Short mmCIF file of C-alpha atoms in Angstrom, two decimals:
data_model
loop_
_atom_site.label_atom_id
_atom_site.label_comp_id
_atom_site.label_asym_id
_atom_site.label_seq_id
_atom_site.Cartn_x
_atom_site.Cartn_y
_atom_site.Cartn_z
CA UNK H 1 -6.70 14.69 4.81
CA UNK H 2 -5.32 13.31 1.91
CA UNK H 3 -6.54 11.86 -1.26
CA UNK H 4 -5.19 10.23 -4.40
CA UNK H 5 -6.60 10.02 -8.13
CA UNK H 6 -5.46 7.82 -10.26
CA UNK H 7 -6.48 8.54 -13.72
CA UNK H 8 -6.27 5.58 -15.77
CA UNK H 9 -7.43 2.14 -14.55
CA UNK H 10 -5.37 0.41 -17.40
CA UNK H 11 -2.52 1.32 -19.83
CA UNK H 12 -1.64 -0.98 -22.62
CA UNK H 13 1.54 -0.66 -24.01
CA UNK H 14 3.68 -2.43 -26.56
CA UNK H 15 7.41 -3.29 -24.90
CA UNK H 16 9.94 -0.64 -25.53
CA UNK H 17 7.73 2.18 -25.74
CA UNK H 18 7.63 4.56 -23.36
CA UNK H 19 4.94 4.79 -20.75
CA UNK H 20 3.55 7.37 -18.06
CA UNK H 21 1.06 6.43 -15.13
CA UNK H 22 -0.70 9.63 -13.78
CA UNK H 23 -1.07 10.59 -10.49
CA UNK H 24 -2.75 13.61 -9.14
CA UNK H 25 -3.07 14.02 -5.23
CA UNK H 26 -4.58 16.73 -2.85
CA UNK H 27 -4.11 17.68 0.65
CA UNK H 28 -4.18 19.93 3.05
CA UNK H 29 -0.23 19.92 4.47
CA UNK H 30 2.84 19.51 2.51
CA UNK H 31 3.23 15.34 1.61
CA UNK H 32 5.11 12.95 0.95
CA UNK H 33 4.67 11.01 -2.36
CA UNK H 34 5.50 7.35 -3.41
CA UNK H 35 4.91 4.63 -6.02
CA UNK H 36 4.55 1.15 -5.22
CA UNK H 37 4.78 -1.53 -7.72
CA UNK H 38 2.82 -5.07 -6.77
CA UNK H 39 3.20 -8.14 -8.97
CA UNK H 40 0.25 -10.82 -9.46
CA UNK H 41 -0.17 -12.41 -5.61
CA UNK H 42 2.46 -10.45 -4.44
CA UNK H 43 2.73 -7.65 -1.49
CA UNK H 44 4.09 -3.88 -2.24
CA UNK H 45 7.19 -3.27 -3.08
CA UNK H 46 8.43 0.20 -3.35
CA UNK H 47 9.60 1.87 -6.78
CA UNK H 48 10.47 5.49 -5.59
CA UNK H 49 9.65 8.25 -3.36
CA UNK H 50 9.43 11.95 -3.13
CA UNK H 51 10.18 13.39 0.35
CA UNK H 52 11.92 17.03 -0.16
CA UNK H 53 14.60 18.57 -2.35
CA UNK H 54 14.86 17.75 -6.35
CA UNK H 55 11.29 17.15 -7.80
CA UNK H 56 12.67 14.70 -10.14
CA UNK H 57 13.26 11.12 -8.49
CA UNK H 58 14.67 8.13 -9.57
CA UNK H 59 13.79 4.98 -8.58
CA UNK H 60 14.58 0.75 -9.26
CA UNK H 61 13.83 -0.76 -12.59
CA UNK H 62 14.79 2.23 -14.59
CA UNK H 63 11.46 4.42 -13.60
CA UNK H 64 11.42 8.13 -12.44
CA UNK H 65 8.65 10.31 -11.36
CA UNK H 66 8.55 14.10 -11.42
CA UNK H 67 7.01 16.25 -8.15
CA UNK H 68 5.00 19.23 -9.56
CA UNK H 69 3.46 20.79 -6.28
CA UNK H 70 1.74 23.93 -8.68
CA UNK H 71 -0.23 21.13 -10.22
CA UNK H 72 -0.34 18.47 -7.38
CA UNK H 73 0.86 15.85 -9.20
CA UNK H 74 3.60 13.19 -9.02
CA UNK H 75 3.32 11.11 -13.02
CA UNK H 76 5.10 8.09 -13.30
CA UNK H 77 7.43 7.05 -16.53
CA UNK H 78 9.69 4.83 -17.84
CA UNK H 79 11.59 5.36 -21.16
CA UNK H 80 11.39 1.77 -22.56
CA UNK H 81 9.16 -1.00 -20.88
CA UNK H 82 9.68 -4.58 -20.74
CA UNK H 83 7.48 -7.59 -20.29
CA UNK H 84 8.35 -7.87 -16.99
CA UNK H 85 7.20 -4.53 -16.18
CA UNK H 86 3.37 -5.77 -16.30
CA UNK H 87 2.09 -5.14 -12.91
CA UNK H 88 -0.52 -2.70 -10.74
CA UNK H 89 1.09 0.40 -9.73
CA UNK H 90 0.09 2.53 -6.40
CA UNK H 91 0.60 6.14 -5.93
CA UNK H 92 0.58 6.86 -2.47
CA UNK H 93 1.00 10.26 -0.25
CA UNK H 94 1.40 10.58 3.66
CA UNK H 95 1.17 14.20 5.21
CA UNK H 96 4.59 15.81 6.43
CA UNK H 97 4.73 15.65 10.38
CA UNK H 98 3.39 13.59 13.72
CA UNK H 99 0.06 11.97 13.09
CA UNK H 100 0.34 12.16 9.45
CA UNK H 101 2.39 8.46 9.04
CA UNK H 102 -0.51 6.13 7.03
CA UNK H 103 -0.26 6.13 3.60
CA UNK H 104 -3.49 6.78 1.13
CA UNK H 105 -3.09 4.96 -1.86
CA UNK H 106 -4.70 5.81 -5.42
CA UNK H 107 -7.06 3.06 -7.06
CA UNK H 108 -4.08 1.92 -8.73
CA UNK H 109 -2.86 1.70 -12.59
CA UNK H 110 -3.00 -2.07 -13.97
CA UNK H 111 0.10 -2.22 -16.57
CA UNK H 112 0.00 -3.81 -19.51
CA UNK H 113 3.16 -4.68 -21.42
CA UNK H 114 2.36 -6.61 -24.60
CA UNK H 115 5.57 -8.08 -27.16
CA UNK U 1 17.53 -9.92 5.65
CA UNK U 2 14.04 -11.22 6.18
CA UNK U 3 11.22 -8.90 5.36
CA UNK U 4 7.85 -8.62 6.27
CA UNK U 5 6.00 -11.66 6.84
CA UNK U 6 2.46 -12.99 7.11
CA UNK U 7 0.24 -16.28 7.99
CA UNK U 8 -1.64 -17.94 6.75
CA UNK U 9 -1.06 -16.72 2.89
CA UNK U 10 -4.49 -17.66 2.50
CA UNK U 11 -7.57 -18.48 4.70
CA UNK U 12 -11.37 -19.52 3.68
CA UNK U 13 -14.02 -19.23 6.43
CA UNK U 14 -17.31 -19.33 6.95
CA UNK U 15 -19.46 -16.38 7.85
CA UNK U 16 -19.39 -15.99 11.56
CA UNK U 17 -16.45 -17.49 12.13
CA UNK U 18 -13.73 -15.45 13.94
CA UNK U 19 -10.19 -15.03 12.11
CA UNK U 20 -6.74 -14.22 13.23
CA UNK U 21 -4.35 -12.98 10.85
CA UNK U 22 -0.63 -12.40 11.75
CA UNK U 23 2.10 -10.17 10.88
CA UNK U 24 5.69 -10.33 12.11
CA UNK U 25 7.20 -6.83 11.04
CA UNK U 26 11.47 -6.56 10.15
CA UNK U 27 13.48 -6.59 12.99
CA UNK U 28 13.83 -3.24 14.67
CA UNK U 29 11.03 -1.53 12.97
CA UNK U 30 8.74 0.19 15.63
CA UNK U 31 5.96 1.34 13.13
CA UNK U 32 3.43 -1.70 12.14
CA UNK U 33 0.41 -0.79 10.03
CA UNK U 34 -2.40 -3.29 8.55
CA UNK U 35 -4.22 -2.43 5.35
CA UNK U 36 -7.02 -3.96 3.62
CA UNK U 37 -6.52 -4.46 -0.09
CA UNK U 38 -10.31 -5.30 -1.84
CA UNK U 39 -11.94 -5.28 -5.25
CA UNK U 40 -14.59 -2.37 -4.38
CA UNK U 41 -12.16 -0.25 -2.39
CA UNK U 42 -8.82 -0.49 -3.08
CA UNK U 43 -6.31 -0.32 -0.72
CA UNK U 44 -7.23 1.17 2.82
CA UNK U 45 -5.49 2.09 6.51
CA UNK U 46 -7.22 -0.08 8.91
CA UNK U 47 -4.42 0.60 11.77
CA UNK U 48 -1.61 1.49 12.86
CA UNK U 49 1.14 0.66 15.58
CA UNK U 50 3.90 3.01 16.68
CA UNK U 51 6.29 1.96 19.90
CA UNK U 52 4.33 2.27 22.97
CA UNK U 53 1.93 4.64 21.84
CA UNK U 54 -1.90 4.00 21.81
CA UNK U 55 -2.36 2.58 18.35
CA UNK U 56 -4.19 4.80 15.70
CA UNK U 57 -7.22 2.84 15.02
CA UNK U 58 -9.06 5.36 12.98
CA UNK U 59 -8.92 3.28 9.42
CA UNK U 60 -10.97 0.13 11.06
CA UNK U 61 -14.19 -0.53 9.13
CA UNK U 62 -16.20 -2.01 12.60
CA UNK U 63 -16.06 -2.86 15.98
CA UNK U 64 -15.96 -6.76 14.92
CA UNK U 65 -12.00 -5.77 13.88
CA UNK U 66 -9.42 -5.32 16.19
CA UNK U 67 -5.54 -5.69 16.62
CA UNK U 68 -3.09 -5.90 19.15
CA UNK U 69 0.90 -6.07 19.20
CA UNK U 70 2.67 -8.08 21.54
CA UNK U 71 6.05 -6.79 23.01
CA UNK U 72 6.46 -4.10 19.96
CA UNK U 73 7.27 -7.05 17.44
CA UNK U 74 4.22 -9.11 16.16
CA UNK U 75 1.03 -8.06 15.72
CA UNK U 76 -2.31 -9.90 15.26
CA UNK U 77 -5.46 -8.61 13.44
CA UNK U 78 -8.76 -10.20 14.56
CA UNK U 79 -11.95 -10.15 12.68
CA UNK U 80 -14.89 -11.77 14.79
CA UNK U 81 -18.25 -12.94 13.14
CA UNK U 82 -16.94 -12.60 10.10
CA UNK U 83 -18.87 -11.56 6.93
CA UNK U 84 -18.51 -11.65 3.29
CA UNK U 85 -17.94 -8.43 2.68
CA UNK U 86 -14.68 -9.05 4.80
CA UNK U 87 -13.19 -10.97 1.63
CA UNK U 88 -9.89 -8.92 0.53
CA UNK U 89 -6.21 -9.19 1.07
CA UNK U 90 -5.16 -8.20 4.45
CA UNK U 91 -1.34 -6.37 3.93
CA UNK U 92 0.77 -5.58 6.60
CA UNK U 93 3.70 -3.18 6.33
CA UNK U 94 6.27 -2.07 8.82
CA UNK U 95 8.86 0.84 9.03
CA UNK U 96 11.84 2.26 11.20
CA UNK U 97 9.72 4.77 12.95
CA UNK U 98 6.95 7.35 11.91
CA UNK U 99 7.40 9.14 8.54
CA UNK U 100 9.85 6.32 7.34
CA UNK U 101 9.31 3.81 4.58
CA UNK U 102 6.63 1.28 4.56
CA UNK U 103 7.96 -2.29 3.92
CA UNK U 104 5.20 -4.48 3.08
CA UNK U 105 4.74 -8.02 3.61
CA UNK U 106 2.81 -10.77 0.96
CA UNK U 107 -0.67 -10.55 2.19
CA UNK U 108 -2.94 -12.46 3.62
CA UNK U 109 -6.04 -13.47 1.24
CA UNK U 110 -9.02 -13.88 3.47
CA UNK U 111 -12.26 -15.26 1.59
CA UNK U 112 -15.26 -15.40 3.55
CA UNK U 113 -18.02 -17.93 2.20
#
């Protein structure tokens, strides 16, 4: 079984400031890792994913995340946020291999960008 | 191209009534997932269909919940004898296959009065 912890339920930040949203996971098997974004009253949109290879993953809208196996973390970063980045961000994990296709999500982090 | 669509977008029902929620996956996607998003529980997996295999129902919270997928495409999630704690947003996702990226629909917001 897998679990995901997003340590911050809300992160307030000023426009053009950098931001880091934290995600830690636990799993008894190897994992794939994902970040999804949810804008108000919309479904989930994939930001980026780590499957294998380079531990630094770049996604859409200028976001990136780094997979750290020893710390079981997959923190999301953006060097300069915009007002339009205000949304809820979900970290998710799935196990590697057949029988592990479903996603386990964290509770989400609300990113609040103010001018 | 068309994404995952869900209907209705909003549903208000009375406690004890049955409801059906529909999901149209992306054409050609063989895997289909249902998740529930509620204030208290966050995002939870409900059920997973892969091709013609038996569905993984391990996330269904009670026997009042069931789902079917006809012809390997459209899926219907049915909740019988709805309870107030069933109020949530029900999200559907599809993917090309196992372990592939899941694409989510906009969800159905269910309110049980």
